[in-house]
Tab-separated table of C-alpha atoms in Angstrom:
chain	number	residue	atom	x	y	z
A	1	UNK	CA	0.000	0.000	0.000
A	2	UNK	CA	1.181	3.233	-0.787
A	3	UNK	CA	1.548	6.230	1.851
A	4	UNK	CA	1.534	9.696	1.435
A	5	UNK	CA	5.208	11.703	2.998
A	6	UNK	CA	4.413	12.840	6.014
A	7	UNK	CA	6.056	16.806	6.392
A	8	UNK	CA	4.263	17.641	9.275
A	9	UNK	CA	6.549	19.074	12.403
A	10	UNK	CA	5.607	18.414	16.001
A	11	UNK	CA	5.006	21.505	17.690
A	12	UNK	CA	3.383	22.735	21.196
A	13	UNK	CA	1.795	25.958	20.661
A	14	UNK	CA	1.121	27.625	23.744
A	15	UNK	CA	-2.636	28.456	22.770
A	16	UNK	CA	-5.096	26.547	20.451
A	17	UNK	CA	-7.539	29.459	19.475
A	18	UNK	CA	-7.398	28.274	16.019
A	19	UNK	CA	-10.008	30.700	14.106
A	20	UNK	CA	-12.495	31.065	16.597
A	21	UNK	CA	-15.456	33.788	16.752
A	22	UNK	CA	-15.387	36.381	19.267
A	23	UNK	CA	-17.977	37.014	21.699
A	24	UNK	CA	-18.580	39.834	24.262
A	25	UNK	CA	-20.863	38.369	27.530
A	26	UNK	CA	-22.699	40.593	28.946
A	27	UNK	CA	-23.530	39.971	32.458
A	28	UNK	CA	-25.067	41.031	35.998
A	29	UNK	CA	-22.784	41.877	39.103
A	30	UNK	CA	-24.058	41.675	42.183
A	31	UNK	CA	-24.878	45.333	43.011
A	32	UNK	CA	-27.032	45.422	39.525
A	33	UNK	CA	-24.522	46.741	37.134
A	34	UNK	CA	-23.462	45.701	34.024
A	35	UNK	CA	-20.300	43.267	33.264
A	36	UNK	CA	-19.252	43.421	30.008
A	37	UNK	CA	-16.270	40.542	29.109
A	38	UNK	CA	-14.564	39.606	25.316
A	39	UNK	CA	-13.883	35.529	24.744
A	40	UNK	CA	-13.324	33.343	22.597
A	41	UNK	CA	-14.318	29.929	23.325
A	42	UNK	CA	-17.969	29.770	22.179
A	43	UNK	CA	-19.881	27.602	20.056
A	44	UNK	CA	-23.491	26.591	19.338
A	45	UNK	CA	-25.755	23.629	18.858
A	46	UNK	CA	-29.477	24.252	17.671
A	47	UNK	CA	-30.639	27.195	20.419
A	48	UNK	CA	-27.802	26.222	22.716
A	49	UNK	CA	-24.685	27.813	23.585
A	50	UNK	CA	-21.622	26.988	24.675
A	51	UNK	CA	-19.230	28.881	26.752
A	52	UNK	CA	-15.488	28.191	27.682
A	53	UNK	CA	-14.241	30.735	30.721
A	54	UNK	CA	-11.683	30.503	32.983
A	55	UNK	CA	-13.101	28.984	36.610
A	56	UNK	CA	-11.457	32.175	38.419
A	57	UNK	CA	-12.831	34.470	35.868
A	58	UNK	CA	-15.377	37.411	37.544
A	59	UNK	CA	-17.848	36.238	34.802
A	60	UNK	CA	-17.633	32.939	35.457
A	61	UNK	CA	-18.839	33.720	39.450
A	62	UNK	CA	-21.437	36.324	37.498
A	63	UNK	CA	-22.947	33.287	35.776
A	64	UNK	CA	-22.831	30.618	38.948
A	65	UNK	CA	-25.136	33.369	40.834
A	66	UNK	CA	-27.078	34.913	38.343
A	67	UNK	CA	-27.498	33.143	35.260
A	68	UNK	CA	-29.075	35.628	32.728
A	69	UNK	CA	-26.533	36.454	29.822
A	70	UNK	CA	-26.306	37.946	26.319
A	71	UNK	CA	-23.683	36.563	23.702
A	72	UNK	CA	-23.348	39.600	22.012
A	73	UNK	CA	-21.235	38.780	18.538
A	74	UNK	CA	-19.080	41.684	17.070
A	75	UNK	CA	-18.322	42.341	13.521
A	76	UNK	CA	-14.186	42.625	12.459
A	77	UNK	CA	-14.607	46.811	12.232
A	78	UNK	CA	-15.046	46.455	16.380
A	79	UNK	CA	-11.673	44.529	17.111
A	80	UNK	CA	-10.387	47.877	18.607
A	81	UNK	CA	-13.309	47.673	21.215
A	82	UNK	CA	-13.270	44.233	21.851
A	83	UNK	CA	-9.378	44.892	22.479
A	84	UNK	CA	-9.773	47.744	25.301
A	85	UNK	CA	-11.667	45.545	27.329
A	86	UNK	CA	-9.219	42.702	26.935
A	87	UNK	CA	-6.769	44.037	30.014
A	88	UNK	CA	-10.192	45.205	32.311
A	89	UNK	CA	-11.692	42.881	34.740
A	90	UNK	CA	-14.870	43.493	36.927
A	91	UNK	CA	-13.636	41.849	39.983
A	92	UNK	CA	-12.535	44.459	42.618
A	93	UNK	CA	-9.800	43.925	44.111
A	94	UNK	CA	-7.936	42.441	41.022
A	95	UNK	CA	-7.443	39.287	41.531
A	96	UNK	CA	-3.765	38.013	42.268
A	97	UNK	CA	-3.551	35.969	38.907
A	98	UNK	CA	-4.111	39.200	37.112
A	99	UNK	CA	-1.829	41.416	38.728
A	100	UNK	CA	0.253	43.882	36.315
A	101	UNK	CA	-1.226	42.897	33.637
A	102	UNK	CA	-4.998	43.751	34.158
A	103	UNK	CA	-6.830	46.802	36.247
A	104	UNK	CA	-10.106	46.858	37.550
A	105	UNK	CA	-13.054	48.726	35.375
A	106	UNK	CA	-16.283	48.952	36.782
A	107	UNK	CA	-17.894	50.719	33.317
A	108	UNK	CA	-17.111	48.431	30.359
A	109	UNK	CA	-19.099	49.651	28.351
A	110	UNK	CA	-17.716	53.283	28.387
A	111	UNK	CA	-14.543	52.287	28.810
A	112	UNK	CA	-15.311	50.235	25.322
A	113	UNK	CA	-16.816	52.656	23.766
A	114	UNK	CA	-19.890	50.579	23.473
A	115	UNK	CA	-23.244	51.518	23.713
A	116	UNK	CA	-25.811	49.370	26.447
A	117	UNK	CA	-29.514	49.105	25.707
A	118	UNK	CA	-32.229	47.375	26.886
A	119	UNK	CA	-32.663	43.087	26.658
A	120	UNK	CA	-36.099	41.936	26.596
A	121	UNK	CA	-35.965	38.856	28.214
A	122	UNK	CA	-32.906	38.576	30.387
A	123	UNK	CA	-31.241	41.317	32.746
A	124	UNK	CA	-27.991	42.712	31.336
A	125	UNK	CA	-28.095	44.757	28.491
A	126	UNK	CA	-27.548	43.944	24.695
A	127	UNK	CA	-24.684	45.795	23.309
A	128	UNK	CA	-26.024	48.015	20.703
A	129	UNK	CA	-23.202	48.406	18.374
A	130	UNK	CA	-23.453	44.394	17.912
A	131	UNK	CA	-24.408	43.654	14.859
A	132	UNK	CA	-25.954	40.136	16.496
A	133	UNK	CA	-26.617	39.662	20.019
A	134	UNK	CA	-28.685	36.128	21.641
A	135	UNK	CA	-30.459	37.241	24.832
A	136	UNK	CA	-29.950	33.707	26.508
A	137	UNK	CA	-30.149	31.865	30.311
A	138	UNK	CA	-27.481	29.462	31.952
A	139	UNK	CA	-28.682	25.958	31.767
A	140	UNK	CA	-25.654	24.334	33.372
A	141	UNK	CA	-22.298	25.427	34.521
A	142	UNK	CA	-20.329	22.375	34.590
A	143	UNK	CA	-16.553	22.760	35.663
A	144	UNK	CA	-13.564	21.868	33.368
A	145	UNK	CA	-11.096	19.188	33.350
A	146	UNK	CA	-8.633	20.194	35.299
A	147	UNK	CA	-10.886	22.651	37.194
A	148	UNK	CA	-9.051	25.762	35.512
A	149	UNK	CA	-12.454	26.655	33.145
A	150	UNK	CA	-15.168	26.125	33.634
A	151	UNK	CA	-18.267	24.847	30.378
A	152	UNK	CA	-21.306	26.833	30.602
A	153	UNK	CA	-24.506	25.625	28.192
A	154	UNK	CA	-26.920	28.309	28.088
A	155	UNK	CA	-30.694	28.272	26.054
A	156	UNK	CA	-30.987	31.227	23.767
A	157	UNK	CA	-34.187	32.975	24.102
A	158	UNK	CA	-34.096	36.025	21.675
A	159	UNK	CA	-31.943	36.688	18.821
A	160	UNK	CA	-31.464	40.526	17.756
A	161	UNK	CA	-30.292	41.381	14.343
A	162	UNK	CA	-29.318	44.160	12.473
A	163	UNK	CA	-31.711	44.021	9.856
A	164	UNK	CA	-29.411	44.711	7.050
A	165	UNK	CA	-27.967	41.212	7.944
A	166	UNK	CA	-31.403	39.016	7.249
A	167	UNK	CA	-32.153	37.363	4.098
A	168	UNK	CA	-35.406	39.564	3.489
A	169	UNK	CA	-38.829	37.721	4.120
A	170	UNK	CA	-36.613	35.190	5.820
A	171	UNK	CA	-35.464	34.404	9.768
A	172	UNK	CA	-31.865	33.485	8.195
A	173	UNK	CA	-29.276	35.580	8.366
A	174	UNK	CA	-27.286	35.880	5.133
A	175	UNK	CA	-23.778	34.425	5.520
A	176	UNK	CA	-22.854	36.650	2.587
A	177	UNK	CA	-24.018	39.778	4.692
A	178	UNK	CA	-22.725	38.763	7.897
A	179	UNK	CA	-19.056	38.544	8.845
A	180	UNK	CA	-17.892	37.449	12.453
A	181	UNK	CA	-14.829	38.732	13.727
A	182	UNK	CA	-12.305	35.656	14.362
A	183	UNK	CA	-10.096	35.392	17.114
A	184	UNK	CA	-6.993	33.369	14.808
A	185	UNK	CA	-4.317	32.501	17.450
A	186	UNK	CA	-4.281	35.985	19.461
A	187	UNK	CA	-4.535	37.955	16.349
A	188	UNK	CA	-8.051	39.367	14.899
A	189	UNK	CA	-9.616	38.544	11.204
A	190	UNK	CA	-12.823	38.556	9.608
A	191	UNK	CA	-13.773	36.156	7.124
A	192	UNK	CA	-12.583	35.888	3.374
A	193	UNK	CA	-14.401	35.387	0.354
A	194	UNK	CA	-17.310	32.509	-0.106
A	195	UNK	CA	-15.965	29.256	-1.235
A	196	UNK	CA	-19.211	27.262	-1.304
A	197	UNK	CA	-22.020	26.325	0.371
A	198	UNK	CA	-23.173	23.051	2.537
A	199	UNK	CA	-25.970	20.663	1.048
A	200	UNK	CA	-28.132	21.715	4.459
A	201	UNK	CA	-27.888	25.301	3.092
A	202	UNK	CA	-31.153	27.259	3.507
A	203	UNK	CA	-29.242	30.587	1.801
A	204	UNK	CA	-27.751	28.909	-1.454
A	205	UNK	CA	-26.078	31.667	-3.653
């Protein structure tokens, strides 16, 4: 039998965020406010979301005690926002793992230079300037191997679109409209030009 040449090389990057989309979470605090957080580890199946945080992360306790959220999905033009939150955390006093590299901000959203409005369903605030945000509710917060993150499924009640993004007379959003921005091994993308389309397509073009 004939095998192909093998010129892979072993490596062992440091992080595996190979091409991901990024997400902002918006969540509640305990006094009522507003947490606003960038990651990177989120995917979906059917109305279900999936979140990857780190276990000591101040969203992470957010969801354990209150478990309203909204996935709010930036476009590539908003990497600079998503960016100046990236060094903020909500938890006050820092906590010790995130010394010197990250200061507390109790205003995200300002300090983003995003814009909070109202969710209909769920208690912290869509981020307007989204151009896709799911209003959604923890199901389960289930902690990691390892305990260092922790896996959070949560059921998406509401979807919000900008209307310039949905096929019209449709509920599908048109992949040729919308563009995620992608989180591609610590360095921001959006997506290139349409190669095809799958067989399940709704949206052929």
């Amino acid at each position: 039998m004939n095998t192909a040449t093998d010129e892979h090389v072993v490596i062992d990057p440091k992080i595996l965020y190979f091409g991901t989309p990024v997400v902002l979470l918006s969540t509640e605090n305990a006094d009522g406010s507003a947490n606003l957080a960038p990651m990177s580890s989120a995917w979906a199946l059917g109305h279900v979301v999936v979140l990857g945080l780190s276990a000591a992360s101040h969203t992470a306790a957010n969801l354990r005690a209150r478990r309203d959220v909204v996935v709010n999905l930036p476009g590539p033009e908003q990497w600079r926002a998503v960016e100046r939150l990236a060094p903020l955390t909500g938890a006050d006093p820092v906590p010790a793992h995130k010394r010197g590299a990250f200061r507390h901000e109790p205003d995200k959203f300002a300090a983003a230079r995003l814009r909070p409005v109202d969710s209909d369903l769920v208690r912290p605030p869509r981020v307007a300037d989204c151009p896709i945000a799911l209003e959604a509710r923890v199901a389960e917060v289930g902690e990691g191997w390892g305990g260092g993150f922790v896996v959070v499924q949560a059921e998406v009640l509401r979807v919000h679109c900008d209307p310039r993004l949905v096929v019209p007379g449709t509920q599908h959003v048109d992949p040729g409209a919308w563009s995620p921005l992608i989180y591609n091994f610590r360095h921001y993308f959006g997506l290139g030009p349409e190669l095809g389309h799958s067989f399940r397509s709704e949206t052929p073009r």
